[in-house]
PDB file of C-alpha atoms in Angstrom:
ATOM      1  CA  MET G   1      87.690  93.271 132.523  1.00  0.00           C
ATOM      2  CA  PRO G   2      87.849  90.031 134.573  1.00  0.00           C
ATOM      3  CA  GLU G   3      89.680  87.481 133.404  1.00  0.00           C
ATOM      4  CA  LEU G   4      87.984  83.845 133.631  1.00  0.00           C
ATOM      5  CA  THR G   5      89.925  80.687 134.404  1.00  0.00           C
ATOM      6  CA  GLY G   6      89.037  77.717 134.735  1.00  0.00           C
ATOM      7  CA  PRO G   7      87.676  74.786 132.327  1.00  0.00           C
ATOM      8  CA  ALA G   8      85.308  76.916 130.076  1.00  0.00           C
ATOM      9  CA  PRO G   9      84.785  80.554 129.329  1.00  0.00           C
ATOM     10  CA  GLY G  10      81.538  82.310 129.677  1.00  0.00           C
ATOM     11  CA  PRO G  11      78.791  82.243 132.084  1.00  0.00           C
ATOM     12  CA  PRO G  12      79.934  79.999 135.241  1.00  0.00           C
ATOM     13  CA  ALA G  13      78.292  76.633 134.992  1.00  0.00           C
ATOM     14  CA  ALA G  14      74.692  76.336 136.495  1.00  0.00           C
ATOM     15  CA  GLU G  15      75.158  72.763 136.949  1.00  0.00           C
ATOM     16  CA  PRO G  16      75.932  71.806 141.167  1.00  0.00           C
ATOM     17  CA  GLY G  17      78.835  70.399 141.631  1.00  0.00           C
ATOM     18  CA  ALA G  18      80.931  73.371 139.498  1.00  0.00           C
ATOM     19  CA  THR G  19      83.738  75.128 140.334  1.00  0.00           C
ATOM     20  CA  TRP G  20      84.606  78.396 138.453  1.00  0.00           C
ATOM     21  CA  ARG G  21      87.246  81.474 138.924  1.00  0.00           C
ATOM     22  CA  VAL G  22      87.519  84.648 138.109  1.00  0.00           C
ATOM     23  CA  HIS G  23      90.376  87.355 137.738  1.00  0.00           C
ATOM     24  CA  LEU G  24      89.243  90.806 139.218  1.00  0.00           C
ATOM     25  CA  PRO G  25      91.462  93.702 139.169  1.00  0.00           C
ATOM     26  CA  ARG G  26      92.376  94.815 142.553  1.00  0.00           C
ATOM     27  CA  THR G  27      90.189  98.264 142.399  1.00  0.00           C
ATOM     28  CA  THR G  28      87.458  99.096 143.972  1.00  0.00           C
ATOM     29  CA  ALA G  29      85.534  98.054 140.035  1.00  0.00           C
ATOM     30  CA  ALA G  30      86.180  94.415 141.367  1.00  0.00           C
ATOM     31  CA  VAL G  31      82.906  94.862 144.043  1.00  0.00           C
ATOM     32  CA  PRO G  32      80.200  95.841 141.912  1.00  0.00           C
ATOM     33  CA  MET G  33      81.806  93.106 139.208  1.00  0.00           C
ATOM     34  CA  ALA G  34      81.891  90.355 141.799  1.00  0.00           C
ATOM     35  CA  ARG G  35      78.507  91.359 143.095  1.00  0.00           C
ATOM     36  CA  ALA G  36      77.191  90.820 139.260  1.00  0.00           C
ATOM     37  CA  LEU G  37      78.889  87.801 138.687  1.00  0.00           C
ATOM     38  CA  ILE G  38      77.329  85.754 141.690  1.00  0.00           C
ATOM     39  CA  ARG G  39      73.974  87.184 140.903  1.00  0.00           C
ATOM     40  CA  THR G  40      74.097  85.733 137.532  1.00  0.00           C
ATOM     41  CA  ALA G  41      75.952  82.490 138.723  1.00  0.00           C
ATOM     42  CA  LEU G  42      72.941  81.543 141.116  1.00  0.00           C
ATOM     43  CA  GLY G  43      70.342  82.801 139.153  1.00  0.00           C
ATOM     44  CA  GLU G  44      71.950  80.403 136.290  1.00  0.00           C
ATOM     45  CA  ILE G  45      71.428  77.586 138.790  1.00  0.00           C
ATOM     46  CA  ASP G  46      68.285  75.102 138.143  1.00  0.00           C
ATOM     47  CA  PRO G  47      65.996  74.646 140.792  1.00  0.00           C
ATOM     48  CA  ASP G  48      64.542  71.997 139.715  1.00  0.00           C
ATOM     49  CA  GLY G  49      67.661  69.582 138.941  1.00  0.00           C
ATOM     50  CA  PRO G  50      67.842  66.231 138.928  1.00  0.00           C
ATOM     51  CA  GLY G  51      65.893  64.747 142.181  1.00  0.00           C
ATOM     52  CA  ALA G  52      64.800  67.965 143.230  1.00  0.00           C
ATOM     53  CA  THR G  53      60.821  67.732 145.174  1.00  0.00           C
ATOM     54  CA  ASP G  54      58.990  69.677 147.231  1.00  0.00           C
ATOM     55  CA  GLY G  55      58.618  67.183 149.783  1.00  0.00           C
ATOM     56  CA  ARG G  56      55.015  65.703 147.540  1.00  0.00           C
ATOM     57  CA  GLY G  57      56.395  64.606 144.714  1.00  0.00           C
ATOM     58  CA  GLY G  58      56.365  67.658 142.553  1.00  0.00           C
ATOM     59  CA  PRO G  59      59.838  69.902 141.137  1.00  0.00           C
ATOM     60  CA  GLU G  60      61.388  71.872 144.121  1.00  0.00           C
ATOM     61  CA  ARG G  61      61.372  75.467 143.233  1.00  0.00           C
ATOM     62  CA  SER G  62      64.280  76.671 145.361  1.00  0.00           C
ATOM     63  CA  GLY G  63      67.383  74.304 145.255  1.00  0.00           C
ATOM     64  CA  ARG G  64      70.183  77.730 145.408  1.00  0.00           C
ATOM     65  CA  PRO G  65      71.656  79.897 147.909  1.00  0.00           C
ATOM     66  CA  ASP G  66      70.510  83.565 148.688  1.00  0.00           C
ATOM     67  CA  ARG G  67      71.735  85.235 145.892  1.00  0.00           C
ATOM     68  CA  ASP G  68      71.131  88.144 148.110  1.00  0.00           C
ATOM     69  CA  THR G  69      72.950  87.090 150.875  1.00  0.00           C
ATOM     70  CA  ALA G  70      76.134  85.605 148.647  1.00  0.00           C
ATOM     71  CA  GLU G  71      75.896  89.054 146.642  1.00  0.00           C
ATOM     72  CA  LEU G  72      76.266  90.786 150.267  1.00  0.00           C
ATOM     73  CA  LEU G  73      78.731  88.454 151.501  1.00  0.00           C
ATOM     74  CA  THR G  74      80.702  88.652 147.968  1.00  0.00           C
ATOM     75  CA  ALA G  75      80.681  92.009 147.775  1.00  0.00           C
ATOM     76  CA  GLU G  76      82.184  92.707 151.470  1.00  0.00           C
ATOM     77  CA  LEU G  77      85.443  90.036 150.981  1.00  0.00           C
ATOM     78  CA  VAL G  78      86.307  91.535 147.618  1.00  0.00           C
ATOM     79  CA  ALA G  79      86.200  95.324 149.394  1.00  0.00           C
ATOM     80  CA  ASN G  80      88.132  93.983 152.076  1.00  0.00           C
ATOM     81  CA  ALA G  81      90.889  92.469 149.880  1.00  0.00           C
ATOM     82  CA  VAL G  82      90.722  95.549 147.786  1.00  0.00           C
ATOM     83  CA  GLU G  83      90.955  97.916 150.862  1.00  0.00           C
ATOM     84  CA  HIS G  84      93.301  95.965 153.733  1.00  0.00           C
ATOM     85  CA  THR G  85      96.108  93.900 151.836  1.00  0.00           C
ATOM     86  CA  SER G  86      99.127  94.649 150.072  1.00  0.00           C
ATOM     87  CA  GLY G  87     100.807  93.359 147.133  1.00  0.00           C
ATOM     88  CA  GLU G  88     100.449  93.117 143.844  1.00  0.00           C
ATOM     89  CA  GLY G  89      98.186  91.287 141.309  1.00  0.00           C
ATOM     90  CA  ALA G  90      94.151  90.421 140.865  1.00  0.00           C
ATOM     91  CA  ILE G  91      91.849  89.090 143.084  1.00  0.00           C
ATOM     92  CA  GLU G  92      90.856  85.613 142.382  1.00  0.00           C
ATOM     93  CA  LEU G  93      87.243  84.892 142.764  1.00  0.00           C
ATOM     94  CA  VAL G  94      85.985  81.194 143.322  1.00  0.00           C
ATOM     95  CA  VAL G  95      82.671  79.895 143.266  1.00  0.00           C
ATOM     96  CA  GLU G  96      82.119  76.107 144.129  1.00  0.00           C
ATOM     97  CA  LEU G  97      78.541  74.959 143.704  1.00  0.00           C
ATOM     98  CA  PHE G  98      77.977  71.799 145.498  1.00  0.00           C
ATOM     99  CA  ALA G  99      75.772  69.045 144.704  1.00  0.00           C
ATOM    100  CA  ALA G 100      73.103  66.998 147.424  1.00  0.00           C
ATOM    101  CA  PRO G 101      72.153  68.708 149.814  1.00  0.00           C
ATOM    102  CA  GLY G 102      73.239  71.920 147.419  1.00  0.00           C
ATOM    103  CA  GLY G 103      74.280  75.487 148.945  1.00  0.00           C
ATOM    104  CA  CYS G 104      77.737  76.856 147.734  1.00  0.00           C
ATOM    105  CA  GLN G 105      81.350  78.027 149.041  1.00  0.00           C
ATOM    106  CA  ILE G 106      82.641  80.983 147.839  1.00  0.00           C
ATOM    107  CA  GLU G 107      86.198  82.384 148.031  1.00  0.00           C
ATOM    108  CA  VAL G 108      88.255  85.318 147.687  1.00  0.00           C
ATOM    109  CA  HIS G 109      92.012  85.232 146.749  1.00  0.00           C
ATOM    110  CA  ASP G 110      94.295  88.170 147.649  1.00  0.00           C
ATOM    111  CA  PRO G 111      97.946  88.159 147.182  1.00  0.00           C
ATOM    112  CA  ASP G 112      98.777  88.911 150.860  1.00  0.00           C
ATOM    113  CA  PRO G 113      99.633  86.628 153.572  1.00  0.00           C
ATOM    114  CA  ALA G 114      98.401  88.240 156.481  1.00  0.00           C
ATOM    115  CA  ARG G 115      95.702  87.143 158.538  1.00  0.00           C
ATOM    116  CA  PRO G 116      91.911  89.041 157.818  1.00  0.00           C
ATOM    117  CA  GLY G 117      90.809  90.255 161.050  1.00  0.00           C
ATOM    118  CA  GLN G 118      88.488  88.395 163.345  1.00  0.00           C
ATOM    119  CA  LEU G 119      85.866  86.114 161.730  1.00  0.00           C
ATOM    120  CA  VAL G 120      84.247  85.449 165.491  1.00  0.00           C
ATOM    121  CA  CYS G 121      81.165  87.428 166.809  1.00  0.00           C
ATOM    122  CA  PRO G 122      82.491  90.993 168.972  1.00  0.00           C
ATOM    123  CA  ASP G 123      81.901  90.648 172.738  1.00  0.00           C
ATOM    124  CA  PRO G 124      78.217  91.687 173.097  1.00  0.00           C
ATOM    125  CA  ASP G 125      79.463  93.916 176.128  1.00  0.00           C
ATOM    126  CA  ALA G 126      81.903  95.921 173.674  1.00  0.00           C
ATOM    127  CA  GLU G 127      80.359  99.228 172.998  1.00  0.00           C
ATOM    128  CA  VAL G 128      80.090  99.776 169.256  1.00  0.00           C
ATOM    129  CA  ASP G 129      80.192 103.313 167.510  1.00  0.00           C
ATOM    130  CA  PRO G 130      76.770 103.493 165.836  1.00  0.00           C
ATOM    131  CA  TRP G 131      78.900 106.392 163.109  1.00  0.00           C
ATOM    132  CA  GLN G 132      81.767 104.096 162.552  1.00  0.00           C
ATOM    133  CA  GLU G 133      81.837 103.180 158.594  1.00  0.00           C
ATOM    134  CA  HIS G 134      84.286 100.413 158.724  1.00  0.00           C
ATOM    135  CA  GLY G 135      84.262  97.078 161.193  1.00  0.00           C
ATOM    136  CA  ARG G 136      81.265  95.365 160.418  1.00  0.00           C
ATOM    137  CA  GLY G 137      82.049  93.222 157.132  1.00  0.00           C
ATOM    138  CA  LEU G 138      83.477  90.423 158.792  1.00  0.00           C
ATOM    139  CA  LEU G 139      80.398  90.072 161.411  1.00  0.00           C
ATOM    140  CA  LEU G 140      78.122  90.124 158.280  1.00  0.00           C
ATOM    141  CA  ILE G 141      80.410  87.522 157.170  1.00  0.00           C
ATOM    142  CA  ARG G 142      79.951  85.556 160.047  1.00  0.00           C
ATOM    143  CA  ALA G 143      76.661  85.908 160.620  1.00  0.00           C
ATOM    144  CA  LEU G 144      74.960  85.314 157.735  1.00  0.00           C
ATOM    145  CA  SER G 145      77.104  82.261 156.479  1.00  0.00           C
ATOM    146  CA  SER G 146      76.922  78.492 157.749  1.00  0.00           C
ATOM    147  CA  ASP G 147      80.702  78.728 158.165  1.00  0.00           C
ATOM    148  CA  CYS G 148      83.552  80.672 156.777  1.00  0.00           C
ATOM    149  CA  GLY G 149      87.266  80.698 157.657  1.00  0.00           C
ATOM    150  CA  HIS G 150      90.658  81.684 156.067  1.00  0.00           C
ATOM    151  CA  ARG G 151      93.460  79.822 155.020  1.00  0.00           C
ATOM    152  CA  PRO G 152      96.880  80.259 153.532  1.00  0.00           C
ATOM    153  CA  THR G 153      97.539  79.577 149.279  1.00  0.00           C
ATOM    154  CA  ALA G 154     100.591  79.441 147.773  1.00  0.00           C
ATOM    155  CA  HIS G 155     100.294  83.153 147.017  1.00  0.00           C
ATOM    156  CA  GLY G 156      98.601  84.756 149.864  1.00  0.00           C
ATOM    157  CA  LYS G 157      95.322  83.734 151.289  1.00  0.00           C
ATOM    158  CA  ALA G 158      92.011  82.584 150.381  1.00  0.00           C
ATOM    159  CA  VAL G 159      88.850  83.802 152.569  1.00  0.00           C
ATOM    160  CA  TRP G 160      85.893  81.941 152.048  1.00  0.00           C
ATOM    161  CA  PHE G 161      82.165  81.319 153.257  1.00  0.00           C
ATOM    162  CA  THR G 162      79.724  79.104 152.782  1.00  0.00           C
ATOM    163  CA  LEU G 163      75.858  79.045 152.508  1.00  0.00           C
ATOM    164  CA  PRO G 164      73.348  76.134 152.645  1.00  0.00           C
ATOM    165  CA  ARG G 165      70.968  75.995 149.753  1.00  0.00           C
ATOM    166  CA  LEU G 166      67.313  77.634 150.504  1.00  0.00           C
ATOM    167  CA  PRO G 167      64.735  75.439 151.735  1.00  0.00           C
ATOM    168  CA  ALA G 168      61.433  74.967 149.554  1.00  0.00           C
ATOM    169  CA  GLN G 169      58.718  76.768 150.814  1.00  0.00           C
ATOM    170  CA  ARG G 170      55.605  75.273 151.592  1.00  0.00           C
ATOM    171  CA  ARG G 171      52.807  76.346 148.998  1.00  0.00           C
ATOM    172  CA  PRO G 172      49.658  75.555 149.765  1.00  0.00           C
ATOM    173  CA  PRO G 173      47.743  72.750 148.422  1.00  0.00           C
ATOM    174  CA  ARG G 174      45.778  73.293 144.847  1.00  0.00           C
ATOM    175  CA  ALA G 175      41.985  73.343 145.188  1.00  0.00           C
TER     176      ALA G 175
END
């Protein structure tokens, strides 16, 4: 069972500017738990929050980051922490919801201080084995996030990515 730390137990805060933390076991069970937590957290954000408009004075209907992308990239970070790090202790999932203009930053903390693989795009001329099952997670993170990186922490490292708020889709004017 994940251990929640932070200001209040229960579902993550659904207000922009909120931060929450969840301790996950360092096992493969952490991956689906993290996916579900991200989907729930970002689904709880009020897309009609204060000041959200669609440019025509109406409420904006898309005030949150893309949940599918956040879920996928979080699963990649957690899977990497489980599979490629040494050390004992839990994995910590940290989600920060940004106030205006919106978006989020998601971090995975692990107890291994070693740097992760390259968070850069691979050489376009390099030959890729299409049957290889590993090695695409960090590429996905780099390609689909607005920013990503890693930093040392007091107990290991944090690997993170950010996603912007989705722009409102234009709807045809009502007749």
